[in-house]
Amino acid sequence: MFLLELITGKSARCFQAEGKGQPLVNWATPLLKNGSLSELMDHRLTDTSDMEVVNHMANAALCCLKSVKGRRLSMSEVLAVVRGDELALSKYGFSE
């Protein structure tokens, strides 16, 4: 959830109250799966020169959201995906 809040610039607690009609996770998950990062991103991030990092953050968020209840990613695994570690990216189905 924290990664989604960083990427979107929206608080999960306030998202539904802002009139979106659904929780932040429900709105963001299809966009993450489709790779529609530009629709998801906070406009303040579009000026960043390091879109690769934002993409890795989105990959890590997607990994966390689709993880099986009994097997959640550790913080080390999440950080490896965010950092763009090739082994972590390939382990979770993301290619560089």
GROMACS .gro file of N, CA, C and O in nm:
model
  384
    1MET      N    1   0.082  -0.119   0.000
    1MET     CA    2   0.000   0.000   0.000
    1MET      C    3   0.087   0.126   0.000
    1MET      O    4   0.057   0.222  -0.070
    2PHE      N    5   0.194   0.121   0.077
    2PHE     CA    6   0.283   0.238   0.087
    2PHE      C    7   0.341   0.273  -0.050
    2PHE      O    8   0.346   0.391  -0.086
    3LEU      N    9   0.382   0.174  -0.126
    3LEU     CA   10   0.437   0.201  -0.259
    3LEU      C   11   0.331   0.265  -0.349
    3LEU      O   12   0.361   0.357  -0.425
    4LEU      N   13   0.208   0.217  -0.341
    4LEU     CA   14   0.100   0.278  -0.420
    4LEU      C   15   0.079   0.423  -0.382
    4LEU      O   16   0.058   0.508  -0.468
    5GLU      N   17   0.084   0.451  -0.254
    5GLU     CA   18   0.068   0.589  -0.210
    5GLU      C   19   0.181   0.678  -0.261
    5GLU      O   20   0.159   0.791  -0.301
    6LEU      N   21   0.304   0.624  -0.261
    6LEU     CA   22   0.418   0.702  -0.314
    6LEU      C   23   0.403   0.728  -0.463
    6LEU      O   24   0.428   0.839  -0.510
    7ILE      N   25   0.363   0.626  -0.538
    7ILE     CA   26   0.351   0.639  -0.683
    7ILE      C   27   0.236   0.732  -0.722
    7ILE      O   28   0.250   0.816  -0.810
    8THR      N   29   0.123   0.718  -0.655
    8THR     CA   30   0.004   0.796  -0.692
    8THR      C   31  -0.001   0.933  -0.626
    8THR      O   32  -0.070   1.022  -0.675
    9GLY      N   33   0.069   0.947  -0.515
    9GLY     CA   34   0.062   1.072  -0.441
    9GLY      C   35  -0.069   1.088  -0.366
    9GLY      O   36  -0.107   1.197  -0.327
   10LYS      N   37  -0.139   0.976  -0.348
   10LYS     CA   38  -0.269   0.978  -0.280
   10LYS      C   39  -0.266   0.890  -0.156
   10LYS      O   40  -0.205   0.785  -0.157
   11SER      N   41  -0.334   0.933  -0.055
   11SER     CA   42  -0.347   0.854   0.067
   11SER      C   43  -0.457   0.750   0.047
   11SER      O   44  -0.566   0.784   0.002
   12ALA      N   45  -0.428   0.627   0.081
   12ALA     CA   46  -0.529   0.521   0.067
   12ALA      C   47  -0.651   0.552   0.154
   12ALA      O   48  -0.765   0.524   0.116
   13ARG      N   49  -0.627   0.612   0.268
   13ARG     CA   50  -0.735   0.643   0.360
   13ARG      C   51  -0.829   0.749   0.302
   13ARG      O   52  -0.949   0.746   0.322
   14CYS      N   53  -0.774   0.843   0.228
   14CYS     CA   54  -0.854   0.953   0.174
   14CYS      C   55  -0.903   0.928   0.032
   14CYS      O   56  -0.990   1.000  -0.017
   15PHE      N   57  -0.851   0.828  -0.036
   15PHE     CA   58  -0.879   0.807  -0.178
   15PHE      C   59  -1.029   0.789  -0.204
   15PHE      O   60  -1.086   0.856  -0.289
   16GLN      N   61  -1.093   0.699  -0.132
   16GLN     CA   62  -1.235   0.673  -0.154
   16GLN      C   63  -1.319   0.794  -0.116
   16GLN      O   64  -1.417   0.826  -0.182
   17ALA      N   65  -1.277   0.865  -0.014
   17ALA     CA   66  -1.350   0.983   0.029
   17ALA      C   67  -1.342   1.096  -0.073
   17ALA      O   68  -1.427   1.185  -0.074
   18GLU      N   69  -1.241   1.093  -0.161
   18GLU     CA   70  -1.226   1.197  -0.263
   18GLU      C   71  -1.323   1.178  -0.379
   18GLU      O   72  -1.315   1.248  -0.479
   19GLY      N   73  -1.409   1.078  -0.370
   19GLY     CA   74  -1.509   1.059  -0.475
   19GLY      C   75  -1.471   0.960  -0.582
   19GLY      O   76  -1.536   0.952  -0.685
   20LYS      N   77  -1.365   0.883  -0.561
   20LYS     CA   78  -1.326   0.783  -0.660
   20LYS      C   79  -1.419   0.663  -0.656
   20LYS      O   80  -1.425   0.587  -0.751
   21GLY      N   81  -1.491   0.644  -0.545
   21GLY     CA   82  -1.591   0.538  -0.536
   21GLY      C   83  -1.537   0.399  -0.511
   21GLY      O   84  -1.612   0.303  -0.505
   22GLN      N   85  -1.407   0.385  -0.499
   22GLN     CA   86  -1.348   0.255  -0.474
   22GLN      C   87  -1.217   0.272  -0.398
   22GLN      O   88  -1.157   0.379  -0.404
   23PRO      N   89  -1.172   0.168  -0.330
   23PRO     CA   90  -1.042   0.178  -0.261
   23PRO      C   91  -0.927   0.196  -0.359
   23PRO      O   92  -0.935   0.153  -0.475
   24LEU      N   93  -0.821   0.258  -0.313
   24LEU     CA   94  -0.702   0.284  -0.394
   24LEU      C   95  -0.651   0.156  -0.459
   24LEU      O   96  -0.618   0.154  -0.578
   25VAL      N   97  -0.646   0.048  -0.385
   25VAL     CA   98  -0.595  -0.080  -0.437
   25VAL      C   99  -0.679  -0.128  -0.554
   25VAL      O  100  -0.625  -0.171  -0.656
   26ASN      N  101  -0.810  -0.120  -0.543
   26ASN     CA  102  -0.899  -0.165  -0.651
   26ASN      C  103  -0.884  -0.080  -0.777
   26ASN      O  104  -0.894  -0.131  -0.889
   27TRP      N  105  -0.859   0.047  -0.759
   27TRP     CA  106  -0.840   0.137  -0.873
   27TRP      C  107  -0.703   0.114  -0.938
   27TRP      O  108  -0.690   0.111  -1.060
   28ALA      N  109  -0.600   0.096  -0.855
   28ALA     CA  110  -0.463   0.090  -0.905
   28ALA      C  111  -0.422  -0.046  -0.962
   28ALA      O  112  -0.343  -0.051  -1.057
   29THR      N  113  -0.473  -0.155  -0.908
   29THR     CA  114  -0.427  -0.288  -0.950
   29THR      C  115  -0.442  -0.312  -1.101
   29THR      O  116  -0.346  -0.356  -1.165
   30PRO      N  117  -0.558  -0.284  -1.163
   30PRO     CA  118  -0.566  -0.306  -1.308
   30PRO      C  119  -0.468  -0.219  -1.386
   30PRO      O  120  -0.413  -0.264  -1.487
   31LEU      N  121  -0.444  -0.099  -1.340
   31LEU     CA  122  -0.348  -0.011  -1.407
   31LEU      C  123  -0.206  -0.066  -1.396
   31LEU      O  124  -0.128  -0.060  -1.491
   32LEU      N  125  -0.173  -0.120  -1.279
   32LEU     CA  126  -0.041  -0.182  -1.261
   32LEU      C  127  -0.025  -0.303  -1.353
   32LEU      O  128   0.077  -0.321  -1.417
   33LYS      N  129  -0.129  -0.387  -1.357
   33LYS     CA  130  -0.123  -0.508  -1.440
   33LYS      C  131  -0.111  -0.476  -1.588
   33LYS      O  132  -0.044  -0.547  -1.662
   34ASN      N  133  -0.176  -0.369  -1.632
   34ASN     CA  134  -0.172  -0.330  -1.774
   34ASN      C  135  -0.050  -0.246  -1.808
   34ASN      O  136  -0.031  -0.210  -1.924
   35GLY      N  137   0.028  -0.209  -1.708
   35GLY     CA  138   0.144  -0.125  -1.733
   35GLY      C  139   0.109   0.019  -1.762
   35GLY      O  140   0.187   0.092  -1.823
   36SER      N  141  -0.007   0.063  -1.718
   36SER     CA  142  -0.052   0.200  -1.743
   36SER      C  143   0.000   0.294  -1.635
   36SER      O  144  -0.076   0.361  -1.564
   37LEU      N  145   0.129   0.300  -1.625
   37LEU     CA  146   0.193   0.377  -1.519
   37LEU      C  147   0.164   0.526  -1.530
   37LEU      O  148   0.148   0.594  -1.429
   38SER      N  149   0.152   0.577  -1.651
   38SER     CA  150   0.127   0.721  -1.667
   38SER      C  151  -0.009   0.762  -1.610
   38SER      O  152  -0.025   0.873  -1.563
   39GLU      N  153  -0.107   0.673  -1.613
   39GLU     CA  154  -0.239   0.703  -1.556
   39GLU      C  155  -0.237   0.695  -1.404
   39GLU      O  156  -0.319   0.756  -1.338
   40LEU      N  157  -0.144   0.620  -1.352
   40LEU     CA  158  -0.136   0.592  -1.209
   40LEU      C  159  -0.051   0.695  -1.134
   40LEU      O  160  -0.080   0.728  -1.021
   41MET      N  161   0.051   0.744  -1.201
   41MET     CA  162   0.151   0.827  -1.136
   41MET      C  163   0.102   0.965  -1.095
   41MET      O  164   0.025   1.028  -1.166
   42ASP      N  165   0.154   1.008  -0.983
   42ASP     CA  166   0.137   1.146  -0.939
   42ASP      C  167   0.203   1.235  -1.045
   42ASP      O  168   0.314   1.206  -1.091
   43HIS      N  169   0.135   1.341  -1.084
   43HIS     CA  170   0.189   1.429  -1.188
   43HIS      C  171   0.325   1.487  -1.152
   43HIS      O  172   0.403   1.522  -1.238
   44ARG      N  173   0.355   1.495  -1.022
   44ARG     CA  174   0.485   1.547  -0.979
   44ARG      C  175   0.599   1.450  -1.013
   44ARG      O  176   0.714   1.491  -1.020
   45LEU      N  177   0.567   1.323  -1.037
   45LEU     CA  178   0.669   1.225  -1.072
   45LEU      C  179   0.697   1.221  -1.221
   45LEU      O  180   0.798   1.166  -1.264
   46THR      N  181   0.609   1.275  -1.301
   46THR     CA  182   0.629   1.269  -1.446
   46THR      C  183   0.749   1.350  -1.490
   46THR      O  184   0.802   1.327  -1.598
   47ASP      N  185   0.793   1.442  -1.407
   47ASP     CA  186   0.910   1.523  -1.440
   47ASP      C  187   1.041   1.456  -1.399
   47ASP      O  188   1.147   1.508  -1.426
   48THR      N  189   1.032   1.342  -1.333
   48THR     CA  190   1.153   1.276  -1.286
   48THR      C  191   1.232   1.218  -1.402
   48THR      O  192   1.176   1.173  -1.502
   49SER      N  193   1.361   1.222  -1.389
   49SER     CA  194   1.447   1.169  -1.495
   49SER      C  195   1.470   1.020  -1.477
   49SER      O  196   1.530   0.957  -1.562
   50ASP      N  197   1.423   0.966  -1.366
   50ASP     CA  198   1.449   0.825  -1.339
   50ASP      C  199   1.319   0.744  -1.337
   50ASP      O  200   1.277   0.693  -1.234
   51MET      N  201   1.257   0.734  -1.452
   51MET     CA  202   1.132   0.657  -1.464
   51MET      C  203   1.154   0.509  -1.435
   51MET      O  204   1.062   0.438  -1.399
   52GLU      N  205   1.276   0.464  -1.452
   52GLU     CA  206   1.308   0.323  -1.425
   52GLU      C  207   1.281   0.290  -1.278
   52GLU      O  208   1.226   0.184  -1.247
   53VAL      N  209   1.316   0.380  -1.187
   53VAL     CA  210   1.291   0.358  -1.045
   53VAL      C  211   1.141   0.352  -1.018
   53VAL      O  212   1.094   0.267  -0.943
   54VAL      N  213   1.065   0.443  -1.078
   54VAL     CA  214   0.920   0.443  -1.060
   54VAL      C  215   0.861   0.312  -1.114
   54VAL      O  216   0.774   0.252  -1.052
   55ASN      N  217   0.913   0.265  -1.225
   55ASN     CA  218   0.868   0.138  -1.281
   55ASN      C  219   0.899   0.022  -1.187
   55ASN      O  220   0.814  -0.066  -1.167
   56HIS      N  221   1.016   0.022  -1.126
   56HIS     CA  222   1.051  -0.083  -1.030
   56HIS      C  223   0.960  -0.075  -0.906
   56HIS      O  224   0.920  -0.179  -0.852
   57MET      N  225   0.928   0.046  -0.864
   57MET     CA  226   0.836   0.062  -0.751
   57MET      C  227   0.700   0.003  -0.785
   57MET      O  228   0.636  -0.065  -0.703
   58ALA      N  229   0.653   0.027  -0.908
   58ALA     CA  230   0.524  -0.028  -0.952
   58ALA      C  231   0.530  -0.181  -0.957
   58ALA      O  232   0.434  -0.248  -0.917
   59ASN      N  233   0.641  -0.236  -1.004
   59ASN     CA  234   0.657  -0.381  -1.006
   59ASN      C  235   0.652  -0.440  -0.866
   59ASN      O  236   0.587  -0.541  -0.841
   60ALA      N  237   0.720  -0.373  -0.773
   60ALA     CA  238   0.721  -0.420  -0.634
   60ALA      C  239   0.581  -0.412  -0.573
   60ALA      O  240   0.537  -0.504  -0.503
   61ALA      N  241   0.510  -0.304  -0.602
   61ALA     CA  242   0.372  -0.290  -0.551
   61ALA      C  243   0.284  -0.402  -0.604
   61ALA      O  244   0.206  -0.462  -0.530
   62LEU      N  245   0.298  -0.432  -0.732
   62LEU     CA  246   0.219  -0.539  -0.792
   62LEU      C  247   0.253  -0.674  -0.729
   62LEU      O  248   0.163  -0.753  -0.699
   63CYS      N  249   0.380  -0.699  -0.704
   63CYS     CA  250   0.421  -0.823  -0.637
   63CYS      C  251   0.355  -0.835  -0.500
   63CYS      O  252   0.307  -0.941  -0.462
   64CYS      N  253   0.356  -0.726  -0.427
   64CYS     CA  254   0.296  -0.728  -0.293
   64CYS      C  255   0.146  -0.749  -0.298
   64CYS      O  256   0.090  -0.819  -0.214
   65LEU      N  257   0.080  -0.690  -0.397
   65LEU     CA  258  -0.065  -0.701  -0.406
   65LEU      C  259  -0.110  -0.838  -0.453
   65LEU      O  260  -0.217  -0.884  -0.415
   66LYS      N  261  -0.030  -0.905  -0.534
   66LYS     CA  262  -0.073  -1.034  -0.586
   66LYS      C  263  -0.014  -1.152  -0.509
   66LYS      O  264  -0.036  -1.265  -0.546
   67SER      N  265   0.058  -1.125  -0.402
   67SER     CA  266   0.118  -1.233  -0.326
   67SER      C  267   0.011  -1.316  -0.256
   67SER      O  268  -0.093  -1.266  -0.216
   68VAL      N  269   0.040  -1.443  -0.246
   68VAL     CA  270  -0.052  -1.537  -0.181
   68VAL      C  271  -0.051  -1.507  -0.031
   68VAL      O  272   0.053  -1.477   0.027
   69LYS      N  273  -0.168  -1.518   0.032
   69LYS     CA  274  -0.179  -1.481   0.174
   69LYS      C  275  -0.077  -1.549   0.263
   69LYS      O  276  -0.020  -1.488   0.350
   70GLY      N  277  -0.052  -1.675   0.240
   70GLY     CA  278   0.043  -1.748   0.324
   70GLY      C  279   0.188  -1.714   0.295
   70GLY      O  280   0.276  -1.741   0.373
   71ARG      N  281   0.215  -1.649   0.182
   71ARG     CA  282   0.353  -1.619   0.141
   71ARG      C  283   0.364  -1.474   0.096
   71ARG      O  284   0.343  -1.443  -0.019
   72ARG      N  285   0.393  -1.388   0.188
   72ARG     CA  286   0.413  -1.248   0.154
   72ARG      C  287   0.560  -1.223   0.131
   72ARG      O  288   0.646  -1.289   0.188
   73LEU      N  289   0.590  -1.126   0.047
   73LEU     CA  290   0.728  -1.089   0.022
   73LEU      C  291   0.789  -1.026   0.146
   73LEU      O  292   0.722  -0.951   0.217
   74SER      N  293   0.914  -1.056   0.169
   74SER     CA  294   0.985  -0.993   0.280
   74SER      C  295   1.026  -0.852   0.236
   74SER      O  296   1.026  -0.821   0.116
   75MET      N  297   1.062  -0.769   0.331
   75MET     CA  298   1.107  -0.634   0.297
   75MET      C  299   1.233  -0.640   0.210
   75MET      O  300   1.250  -0.558   0.120
   76SER      N  301   1.318  -0.739   0.235
   76SER     CA  302   1.439  -0.754   0.153
   76SER      C  303   1.404  -0.784   0.008
   76SER      O  304   1.466  -0.731  -0.084
   77GLU      N  305   1.303  -0.868  -0.013
   77GLU     CA  306   1.260  -0.900  -0.149
   77GLU      C  307   1.198  -0.779  -0.217
   77GLU      O  308   1.224  -0.753  -0.335
   78VAL      N  309   1.117  -0.704  -0.145
   78VAL     CA  310   1.055  -0.584  -0.199
   78VAL      C  311   1.163  -0.483  -0.237
   78VAL      O  312   1.160  -0.426  -0.347
   79LEU      N  313   1.259  -0.462  -0.150
   79LEU     CA  314   1.368  -0.369  -0.178
   79LEU      C  315   1.450  -0.413  -0.299
   79LEU      O  316   1.494  -0.329  -0.378
   80ALA      N  317   1.471  -0.543  -0.313
   80ALA     CA  318   1.546  -0.593  -0.428
   80ALA      C  319   1.473  -0.559  -0.558
   80ALA      O  320   1.536  -0.518  -0.657
   81VAL      N  321   1.341  -0.574  -0.560
   81VAL     CA  322   1.263  -0.540  -0.680
   81VAL      C  323   1.268  -0.389  -0.704
   81VAL      O  324   1.289  -0.344  -0.816
   82VAL      N  325   1.250  -0.310  -0.599
   82VAL     CA  326   1.254  -0.164  -0.613
   82VAL      C  327   1.390  -0.118  -0.665
   82VAL      O  328   1.398  -0.027  -0.748
   83ARG      N  329   1.496  -0.183  -0.622
   83ARG     CA  330   1.631  -0.146  -0.667
   83ARG      C  331   1.662  -0.195  -0.807
   83ARG      O  332   1.764  -0.160  -0.865
   84GLY      N  333   1.575  -0.281  -0.861
   84GLY     CA  334   1.596  -0.331  -0.996
   84GLY      C  335   1.691  -0.447  -1.005
   84GLY      O  336   1.749  -0.474  -1.110
   85ASP      N  337   1.707  -0.521  -0.896
   85ASP     CA  338   1.794  -0.638  -0.895
   85ASP      C  339   1.745  -0.739  -1.000
   85ASP      O  340   1.630  -0.781  -0.997
   86GLU      N  341   1.832  -0.774  -1.093
   86GLU     CA  342   1.794  -0.861  -1.205
   86GLU      C  343   1.739  -0.995  -1.158
   86GLU      O  344   1.643  -1.046  -1.214
   87LEU      N  345   1.800  -1.053  -1.056
   87LEU     CA  346   1.755  -1.182  -1.005
   87LEU      C  347   1.614  -1.171  -0.946
   87LEU      O  348   1.528  -1.255  -0.973
   88ALA      N  349   1.590  -1.067  -0.868
   88ALA     CA  350   1.457  -1.047  -0.809
   88ALA      C  351   1.353  -1.021  -0.917
   88ALA      O  352   1.243  -1.074  -0.912
   89LEU      N  353   1.388  -0.938  -1.016
   89LEU     CA  354   1.293  -0.907  -1.123
   89LEU      C  355   1.256  -1.033  -1.200
   89LEU      O  356   1.139  -1.056  -1.231
   90SER      N  357   1.354  -1.117  -1.230
   90SER     CA  358   1.324  -1.238  -1.306
   90SER      C  359   1.247  -1.339  -1.220
   90SER      O  360   1.159  -1.408  -1.270
   91LYS      N  361   1.276  -1.343  -1.091
   91LYS     CA  362   1.205  -1.434  -1.000
   91LYS      C  363   1.056  -1.404  -0.996
   91LYS      O  364   0.974  -1.494  -0.987
   92TYR      N  365   1.021  -1.276  -1.005
   92TYR     CA  366   0.880  -1.237  -0.997
   92TYR      C  367   0.819  -1.206  -1.131
   92TYR      O  368   0.710  -1.150  -1.141
   93GLY      N  369   0.887  -1.243  -1.238
   93GLY     CA  370   0.828  -1.234  -1.373
   93GLY      C  371   0.840  -1.100  -1.442
   93GLY      O  372   0.766  -1.071  -1.535
   94PHE      N  373   0.935  -1.018  -1.398
   94PHE     CA  374   0.956  -0.889  -1.464
   94PHE      C  375   1.088  -0.895  -1.537
   94PHE      O  376   1.187  -0.945  -1.487
   95SER      N  377   1.090  -0.843  -1.657
   95SER     CA  378   1.215  -0.841  -1.734
   95SER      C  379   1.266  -0.700  -1.744
   95SER      O  380   1.190  -0.604  -1.748
   96GLU      N  381   1.395  -0.687  -1.750
   96GLU     CA  382   1.458  -0.557  -1.760
   96GLU      C  383   1.445  -0.503  -1.899
   96GLU      O  384   1.454  -0.565  -1.997
   0.00000   0.00000   0.00000
